[in-house]
Amino acid sequence: MKNINLKGFKLSLIAALLMSGATQAGGGDDPLLTKVMLDEVERGLDSNDPTSFKLQAWVGKDLNKLWLKSRGDYQNSDDKELEIQALYSRAIAPYWDAQMGIRVDLEPSPSRNWAVLGIQGLAPYFFEIDAALFIGEEGRTAMRVTAEYEMLLTQKLILSPEVKMNLYGKNDAVLGIGSGLSDISAGLRLRYEIKREFAPYIGVEWARKFGNTAEFARNEGKKVEGTQVVIGLKAWF
Amino acid sequence: MSNTKNNLESMSGLQDKGRRRFVLGASAMLALAALPFPKNAFAKAISESLTQLSGKVFDLSIDYKTVNFTGKSARATVVNQVLPAPILRWKEGETVTLRVKNNLDEDSSIHWHGIILPTEMDGVPGLSFDGIKPGETFEYQFKVQQNGTYWYHSHSGFQEQTGVYGPIIIDPAEPDPVVYDREYVVMLSDWSDTPPEKIYANLKKQSTYYNYSERTVSDLFTDIRKHGLINTWKARAMWNDMRMSDRDISDVTGAAYTFLMNGKTPEQGWSALFKQGEKVRLRFINAAAMTIFDVRIPGLKMTVVATDGQNVQPVEVDEFRMGVAETYDVIVEPEEGNAYCIFAQNIDRTGFTTGNLTSAAHLVAAVPSMDPAPILGHGDMGMSMEGMDHGDMDHGAMGHGSMDHGAVAQAEMDHGSMDHEAMSHGEVDHGSMDHGSMAMGAPVLGLAGFGSTAEIKHADAEYGPHIDMRADAPQNGLHDPGIGLRNHQAEYNRKVLTYADLKGLHPTYDKRQPSREIQLHLTGNMHRYMWSINGVRFEDAEPLVLEYGERVRFTLVNDTMMTHPMHLHGMWSDLETGDPDFIPRKHTVIVQPGSTISYLVTADAIGKWAYHCHLLYHMPGMFLKIVVR
């Protein structure tokens, strides 16, 4: 599982806050707007569980936006992850945006840089999809697919299953990453929208490593599979 | 329909002529013309909730004002310190002068909605004039050439939502054919403490922001129990595939709005008095920013005598829908000793506003409960219903006289261009319609009064990330009471007005056939909250040019699942309701979801005119400049 870098988290939050000052441009049917989404900030109930977050923000107009995506986990000073993506996003279909830009993995060390080519949007049957191809240095490649769904139990009580998987083109032994399917995680979160922009939740998250990645983990004496119960907050403005 | 007509005729005592030359009691007419407003002190006291200004010269000032409709203070923009703005009472034939001072710190303007006037007096910044700068006064002056119920509002930014709207009543130069003993303006509107720019931003960030009526898991289980798993899956398939919600009725709902009647909340209550035996004329005006209202007065039949200021042949109804900016004048005959609730619920049933029409101040009518929220069907998406699962559909929609919608959709798929309405009435000379050439796709203009026979064509600009749907087999919206009202006759025995019921009281003003037809598609992407006409937003759109004097048909095709009230400035929209001799004139026309409607326009006003959806947050994009040269 992943870890968090609190300093990086703060920095990206501040960056997002600064960006939100740009909302007031305007007029016409297509004003310049900013949306900051703290999709997940959560903690496992067990004291060994990591604290993690997922943050996205955009600034832009109807069809063209700049996106910032960041995620991270913090378990302890040796076990942490922090990733930031900066993307240009362009609408290519009624429900789909093509996105391209850069991704920097600040943690764990050594850091990795990637070029990003992705697609984000709403698939038929209301699945929210974020799929991206990453091209790194020294011939490294990676792919990530995230799918999320929302079930309205009531107008404000929402159950949201989510699946995510990572694939890599070749081993990155220093970071314990193996080629092929590396890991899958599946979460189920139940949130209550006190207001649209503010929803605390409880959830459960299962994750498992596969293939060479699992092999690396076993060799280091780390867990290959884990389940945790989380409490967290989803918010946006 | 024929039933209603008979009722009306017997009511008026004019059996034969009733349909064409309708007057409600000729003797009372003269008396009334002399008494345009009740002199009764009682009535005066109670109608003080709206200020009235009359004469030829008016001084209006637009200011900020702190108001409190919700328990919290908020900043409104108001005219002469009142919300709604004062009633302006004009006289047909006179020249009025209106000096409008802008005390806001941003540009402002006043548009005289539905008034026929010179283009530079129309009050649309960027088209008619530059707007009124902060601290400046603009003097409007024009000759009043019409009579009836109208309204005025700001055409700058989103000021209309925050209070810059008021009624206009124009007394006729000739005796009024509508007879009444007392009259009240009933101005409906919507108020939110949330600044309009914020509402617009919220919709752009999450288009379902204000929708708390979405399908839930329990709806799904209910459907499965009722229709079985397979049928439910099939019925849901189209929505799931299109990524659209059948509960998407209003963009901004009661979650944001407090609905007002003459500036009063339902809690405050607006009240109006009547006396024994009086015919009361209610002048309904929908001055809302985003709210379509359904109006009824339980226990009272309403005789619709005018819409958009123009007299129509009286039609008796129990209920009618008001698109934003439409006006309806109705006559009611309440009974002494009773109180009646004037009830206006919004289209998605998330809120309402009420008034109390009573014979004594202490009598207060019970407020009815709202009807169930409407649910969209496949037909509302402009899709052929052939082969679709009807499980989810509002079957009331299919009960329009003898029409078989399934067959219509099928036929429109095949021929694309046949006017089933006109043909089913058997009032058209079938010989003049060349079916052979229609099938070949040759352009044939439908006859004036009967609407379009043209093929539905989507422009190239209608394809792309900014458009989420196109109606390939749109229904004719003429006979459709609209979503949420279709089954009211069968279910509640309420006769709901449709546009097909509207026939002009005055014979058709311009009897020419249209020389051409302009097909305009109302388009958008609900999810991204983008709106446009023919797939092009206002900022990118070329103006639509009309030649002075020409008679053209506008055919609107609604390629969205929202109900759009379309407003043409400067010229009348002659709604083709099936009678070429008595075409009613309107300034704002509802276009039902996934439907078409046609009207004729005589381009008799040189200048630059606005043409747009009157839903405030659709307007910035769904807007077209029309040039008459």
PDB file of C-alpha atoms in Angstrom, chain B residues 70-227:
ATOM      1  CA  THR B  70     -35.621  32.992   3.425  1.00  0.00           C
ATOM      2  CA  GLY B  71     -34.784  34.131   6.924  1.00  0.00           C
ATOM      3  CA  LYS B  72     -31.404  35.333   5.720  1.00  0.00           C
ATOM      4  CA  SER B  73     -30.555  38.708   4.303  1.00  0.00           C
ATOM      5  CA  ALA B  74     -29.416  38.879   0.713  1.00  0.00           C
ATOM      6  CA  ARG B  75     -28.708  41.551  -1.846  1.00  0.00           C
ATOM      7  CA  ALA B  76     -31.299  42.125  -4.522  1.00  0.00           C
ATOM      8  CA  THR B  77     -31.359  44.470  -7.483  1.00  0.00           C
ATOM      9  CA  VAL B  78     -34.641  46.349  -7.584  1.00  0.00           C
ATOM     10  CA  VAL B  79     -36.528  49.016  -9.486  1.00  0.00           C
ATOM     11  CA  ASN B  80     -37.808  51.974  -7.433  1.00  0.00           C
ATOM     12  CA  GLN B  81     -37.022  50.046  -4.222  1.00  0.00           C
ATOM     13  CA  VAL B  82     -39.669  47.364  -4.799  1.00  0.00           C
ATOM     14  CA  LEU B  83     -39.568  43.715  -5.806  1.00  0.00           C
ATOM     15  CA  PRO B  84     -41.279  43.024  -8.173  1.00  0.00           C
ATOM     16  CA  ALA B  85     -40.774  46.357  -9.890  1.00  0.00           C
ATOM     17  CA  PRO B  86     -43.810  48.656 -10.104  1.00  0.00           C
ATOM     18  CA  ILE B  87     -46.655  47.845 -12.476  1.00  0.00           C
ATOM     19  CA  LEU B  88     -46.381  50.223 -15.410  1.00  0.00           C
ATOM     20  CA  ARG B  89     -49.828  51.093 -16.711  1.00  0.00           C
ATOM     21  CA  TRP B  90     -49.846  52.457 -20.244  1.00  0.00           C
ATOM     22  CA  LYS B  91     -52.563  53.340 -22.706  1.00  0.00           C
ATOM     23  CA  GLU B  92     -52.542  51.989 -26.254  1.00  0.00           C
ATOM     24  CA  GLY B  93     -51.820  54.728 -28.786  1.00  0.00           C
ATOM     25  CA  GLU B  94     -49.918  56.981 -26.388  1.00  0.00           C
ATOM     26  CA  THR B  95     -46.216  57.700 -26.467  1.00  0.00           C
ATOM     27  CA  VAL B  96     -44.464  56.751 -23.258  1.00  0.00           C
ATOM     28  CA  THR B  97     -41.184  58.081 -21.922  1.00  0.00           C
ATOM     29  CA  LEU B  98     -39.239  55.995 -19.453  1.00  0.00           C
ATOM     30  CA  ARG B  99     -36.158  57.460 -17.779  1.00  0.00           C
ATOM     31  CA  VAL B 100     -34.159  54.631 -16.305  1.00  0.00           C
ATOM     32  CA  LYS B 101     -31.342  55.498 -13.898  1.00  0.00           C
ATOM     33  CA  ASN B 102     -28.758  52.849 -13.123  1.00  0.00           C
ATOM     34  CA  ASN B 103     -27.479  53.088  -9.554  1.00  0.00           C
ATOM     35  CA  LEU B 104     -25.705  49.735  -9.667  1.00  0.00           C
ATOM     36  CA  ASP B 105     -21.944  49.497  -9.947  1.00  0.00           C
ATOM     37  CA  GLU B 106     -22.275  47.495 -13.147  1.00  0.00           C
ATOM     38  CA  ASP B 107     -24.050  48.064 -16.474  1.00  0.00           C
ATOM     39  CA  SER B 108     -27.781  47.623 -16.518  1.00  0.00           C
ATOM     40  CA  SER B 109     -30.691  47.807 -18.941  1.00  0.00           C
ATOM     41  CA  ILE B 110     -34.447  47.393 -19.183  1.00  0.00           C
ATOM     42  CA  HIS B 111     -36.070  45.316 -21.898  1.00  0.00           C
ATOM     43  CA  TRP B 112     -39.810  45.778 -22.502  1.00  0.00           C
ATOM     44  CA  HIS B 113     -40.792  42.200 -22.998  1.00  0.00           C
ATOM     45  CA  GLY B 114     -43.216  41.585 -25.842  1.00  0.00           C
ATOM     46  CA  ILE B 115     -43.516  45.245 -26.747  1.00  0.00           C
ATOM     47  CA  ILE B 116     -43.356  46.187 -30.421  1.00  0.00           C
ATOM     48  CA  LEU B 117     -41.004  49.168 -30.634  1.00  0.00           C
ATOM     49  CA  PRO B 118     -38.011  50.585 -32.509  1.00  0.00           C
ATOM     50  CA  THR B 119     -34.900  48.441 -32.259  1.00  0.00           C
ATOM     51  CA  GLU B 120     -32.897  51.064 -30.332  1.00  0.00           C
ATOM     52  CA  MET B 121     -35.576  51.110 -27.588  1.00  0.00           C
ATOM     53  CA  ASP B 122     -35.565  47.336 -27.035  1.00  0.00           C
ATOM     54  CA  GLY B 123     -33.018  47.498 -24.244  1.00  0.00           C
ATOM     55  CA  VAL B 124     -30.659  44.674 -25.164  1.00  0.00           C
ATOM     56  CA  PRO B 125     -27.023  45.672 -24.547  1.00  0.00           C
ATOM     57  CA  GLY B 126     -24.890  44.959 -27.578  1.00  0.00           C
ATOM     58  CA  LEU B 127     -27.841  44.861 -29.965  1.00  0.00           C
ATOM     59  CA  SER B 128     -30.176  47.776 -29.229  1.00  0.00           C
ATOM     60  CA  PHE B 129     -27.769  50.023 -27.394  1.00  0.00           C
ATOM     61  CA  ASP B 130     -24.651  49.964 -25.208  1.00  0.00           C
ATOM     62  CA  GLY B 131     -26.490  49.392 -21.962  1.00  0.00           C
ATOM     63  CA  ILE B 132     -26.864  51.887 -19.144  1.00  0.00           C
ATOM     64  CA  LYS B 133     -23.535  52.619 -17.456  1.00  0.00           C
ATOM     65  CA  PRO B 134     -23.351  52.953 -13.665  1.00  0.00           C
ATOM     66  CA  GLY B 135     -24.760  56.303 -12.566  1.00  0.00           C
ATOM     67  CA  GLU B 136     -26.229  57.082 -15.976  1.00  0.00           C
ATOM     68  CA  THR B 137     -29.814  57.521 -17.095  1.00  0.00           C
ATOM     69  CA  PHE B 138     -31.204  56.251 -20.356  1.00  0.00           C
ATOM     70  CA  GLU B 139     -34.388  57.682 -21.781  1.00  0.00           C
ATOM     71  CA  TYR B 140     -36.612  55.226 -23.594  1.00  0.00           C
ATOM     72  CA  GLN B 141     -39.407  56.663 -25.722  1.00  0.00           C
ATOM     73  CA  PHE B 142     -41.789  54.852 -28.033  1.00  0.00           C
ATOM     74  CA  LYS B 143     -45.390  54.734 -29.160  1.00  0.00           C
ATOM     75  CA  VAL B 144     -47.499  52.033 -27.547  1.00  0.00           C
ATOM     76  CA  GLN B 145     -49.100  50.093 -30.400  1.00  0.00           C
ATOM     77  CA  GLN B 146     -50.704  47.191 -28.580  1.00  0.00           C
ATOM     78  CA  ASN B 147     -52.614  46.324 -25.431  1.00  0.00           C
ATOM     79  CA  GLY B 148     -52.619  43.578 -22.852  1.00  0.00           C
ATOM     80  CA  THR B 149     -50.426  42.062 -20.174  1.00  0.00           C
ATOM     81  CA  TYR B 150     -46.650  42.236 -20.565  1.00  0.00           C
ATOM     82  CA  TRP B 151     -43.623  42.727 -18.384  1.00  0.00           C
ATOM     83  CA  TYR B 152     -40.203  44.309 -18.262  1.00  0.00           C
ATOM     84  CA  HIS B 153     -36.864  43.160 -16.958  1.00  0.00           C
ATOM     85  CA  SER B 154     -33.146  43.747 -17.036  1.00  0.00           C
ATOM     86  CA  HIS B 155     -31.298  42.244 -19.988  1.00  0.00           C
ATOM     87  CA  SER B 156     -27.875  42.653 -18.370  1.00  0.00           C
ATOM     88  CA  GLY B 157     -25.970  39.846 -16.717  1.00  0.00           C
ATOM     89  CA  PHE B 158     -28.143  37.862 -14.352  1.00  0.00           C
ATOM     90  CA  GLN B 159     -29.895  40.907 -12.806  1.00  0.00           C
ATOM     91  CA  GLU B 160     -33.271  39.510 -13.698  1.00  0.00           C
ATOM     92  CA  GLN B 161     -32.865  36.708 -11.166  1.00  0.00           C
ATOM     93  CA  THR B 162     -32.134  39.168  -8.383  1.00  0.00           C
ATOM     94  CA  GLY B 163     -35.255  41.242  -8.848  1.00  0.00           C
ATOM     95  CA  VAL B 164     -35.244  43.576 -11.849  1.00  0.00           C
ATOM     96  CA  TYR B 165     -38.624  42.551 -13.251  1.00  0.00           C
ATOM     97  CA  GLY B 166     -42.084  44.089 -13.180  1.00  0.00           C
ATOM     98  CA  PRO B 167     -45.495  43.944 -14.893  1.00  0.00           C
ATOM     99  CA  ILE B 168     -46.763  46.122 -17.743  1.00  0.00           C
ATOM    100  CA  ILE B 169     -50.477  46.538 -18.334  1.00  0.00           C
ATOM    101  CA  ILE B 170     -51.582  48.344 -21.472  1.00  0.00           C
ATOM    102  CA  ASP B 171     -55.193  49.442 -21.560  1.00  0.00           C
ATOM    103  CA  PRO B 172     -56.753  49.102 -25.011  1.00  0.00           C
ATOM    104  CA  ALA B 173     -57.673  52.145 -27.073  1.00  0.00           C
ATOM    105  CA  GLU B 174     -60.860  50.404 -28.225  1.00  0.00           C
ATOM    106  CA  PRO B 175     -63.314  48.795 -25.814  1.00  0.00           C
ATOM    107  CA  ASP B 176     -61.798  45.678 -24.323  1.00  0.00           C
ATOM    108  CA  PRO B 177     -63.441  42.528 -25.721  1.00  0.00           C
ATOM    109  CA  VAL B 178     -62.603  40.846 -22.448  1.00  0.00           C
ATOM    110  CA  VAL B 179     -65.154  41.573 -19.783  1.00  0.00           C
ATOM    111  CA  TYR B 180     -64.288  41.648 -16.126  1.00  0.00           C
ATOM    112  CA  ASP B 181     -65.201  43.477 -12.951  1.00  0.00           C
ATOM    113  CA  ARG B 182     -61.880  43.339 -11.174  1.00  0.00           C
ATOM    114  CA  GLU B 183     -58.341  42.505 -12.066  1.00  0.00           C
ATOM    115  CA  TYR B 184     -55.144  41.414 -10.411  1.00  0.00           C
ATOM    116  CA  VAL B 185     -51.640  40.925 -11.664  1.00  0.00           C
ATOM    117  CA  VAL B 186     -50.208  37.593 -10.536  1.00  0.00           C
ATOM    118  CA  MET B 187     -46.490  37.747 -11.090  1.00  0.00           C
ATOM    119  CA  LEU B 188     -44.658  34.491 -10.441  1.00  0.00           C
ATOM    120  CA  SER B 189     -40.928  34.420  -9.833  1.00  0.00           C
ATOM    121  CA  ASP B 190     -38.083  32.586  -8.148  1.00  0.00           C
ATOM    122  CA  TRP B 191     -35.673  33.889  -5.549  1.00  0.00           C
ATOM    123  CA  SER B 192     -32.351  32.447  -4.384  1.00  0.00           C
ATOM    124  CA  ASP B 193     -29.969  33.790  -1.762  1.00  0.00           C
ATOM    125  CA  THR B 194     -27.175  32.253  -3.836  1.00  0.00           C
ATOM    126  CA  PRO B 195     -25.810  34.851  -6.248  1.00  0.00           C
ATOM    127  CA  PRO B 196     -26.713  33.939  -9.840  1.00  0.00           C
ATOM    128  CA  GLU B 197     -23.079  33.767 -10.959  1.00  0.00           C
ATOM    129  CA  LYS B 198     -22.527  31.138  -8.284  1.00  0.00           C
ATOM    130  CA  ILE B 199     -25.577  29.142  -9.398  1.00  0.00           C
ATOM    131  CA  TYR B 200     -24.271  29.219 -12.961  1.00  0.00           C
ATOM    132  CA  ALA B 201     -20.823  28.077 -11.826  1.00  0.00           C
ATOM    133  CA  ASN B 202     -22.346  25.290  -9.726  1.00  0.00           C
ATOM    134  CA  LEU B 203     -24.254  24.020 -12.763  1.00  0.00           C
ATOM    135  CA  LYS B 204     -21.092  24.064 -14.866  1.00  0.00           C
ATOM    136  CA  LYS B 205     -19.206  22.120 -12.209  1.00  0.00           C
ATOM    137  CA  GLN B 206     -21.975  19.622 -11.504  1.00  0.00           C
ATOM    138  CA  SER B 207     -25.039  19.841 -13.718  1.00  0.00           C
ATOM    139  CA  THR B 208     -27.099  17.816 -11.227  1.00  0.00           C
ATOM    140  CA  TYR B 209     -26.140  20.145  -8.386  1.00  0.00           C
ATOM    141  CA  TYR B 210     -29.727  21.182  -7.596  1.00  0.00           C
ATOM    142  CA  ASN B 211     -31.446  17.912  -8.473  1.00  0.00           C
ATOM    143  CA  TYR B 212     -32.513  16.005  -5.376  1.00  0.00           C
ATOM    144  CA  SER B 213     -35.102  13.936  -7.238  1.00  0.00           C
ATOM    145  CA  GLU B 214     -32.765  11.482  -8.938  1.00  0.00           C
ATOM    146  CA  ARG B 215     -33.492   7.805  -9.301  1.00  0.00           C
ATOM    147  CA  THR B 216     -32.385   5.822  -6.290  1.00  0.00           C
ATOM    148  CA  VAL B 217     -31.747   2.169  -5.664  1.00  0.00           C
ATOM    149  CA  SER B 218     -35.219   1.780  -4.207  1.00  0.00           C
ATOM    150  CA  ASP B 219     -36.740   3.057  -7.484  1.00  0.00           C
ATOM    151  CA  LEU B 220     -34.787   0.338  -9.215  1.00  0.00           C
ATOM    152  CA  PHE B 221     -36.129  -2.345  -6.913  1.00  0.00           C
ATOM    153  CA  THR B 222     -39.644  -1.012  -7.318  1.00  0.00           C
ATOM    154  CA  ASP B 223     -39.286  -1.217 -11.101  1.00  0.00           C
ATOM    155  CA  ILE B 224     -37.924  -4.744 -10.928  1.00  0.00           C
ATOM    156  CA  ARG B 225     -40.814  -5.791  -8.711  1.00  0.00           C
ATOM    157  CA  LYS B 226     -43.342  -4.193 -11.052  1.00  0.00           C
ATOM    158  CA  HIS B 227     -41.958  -5.004 -14.458  1.00  0.00           C
TER     159      HIS B 227
END
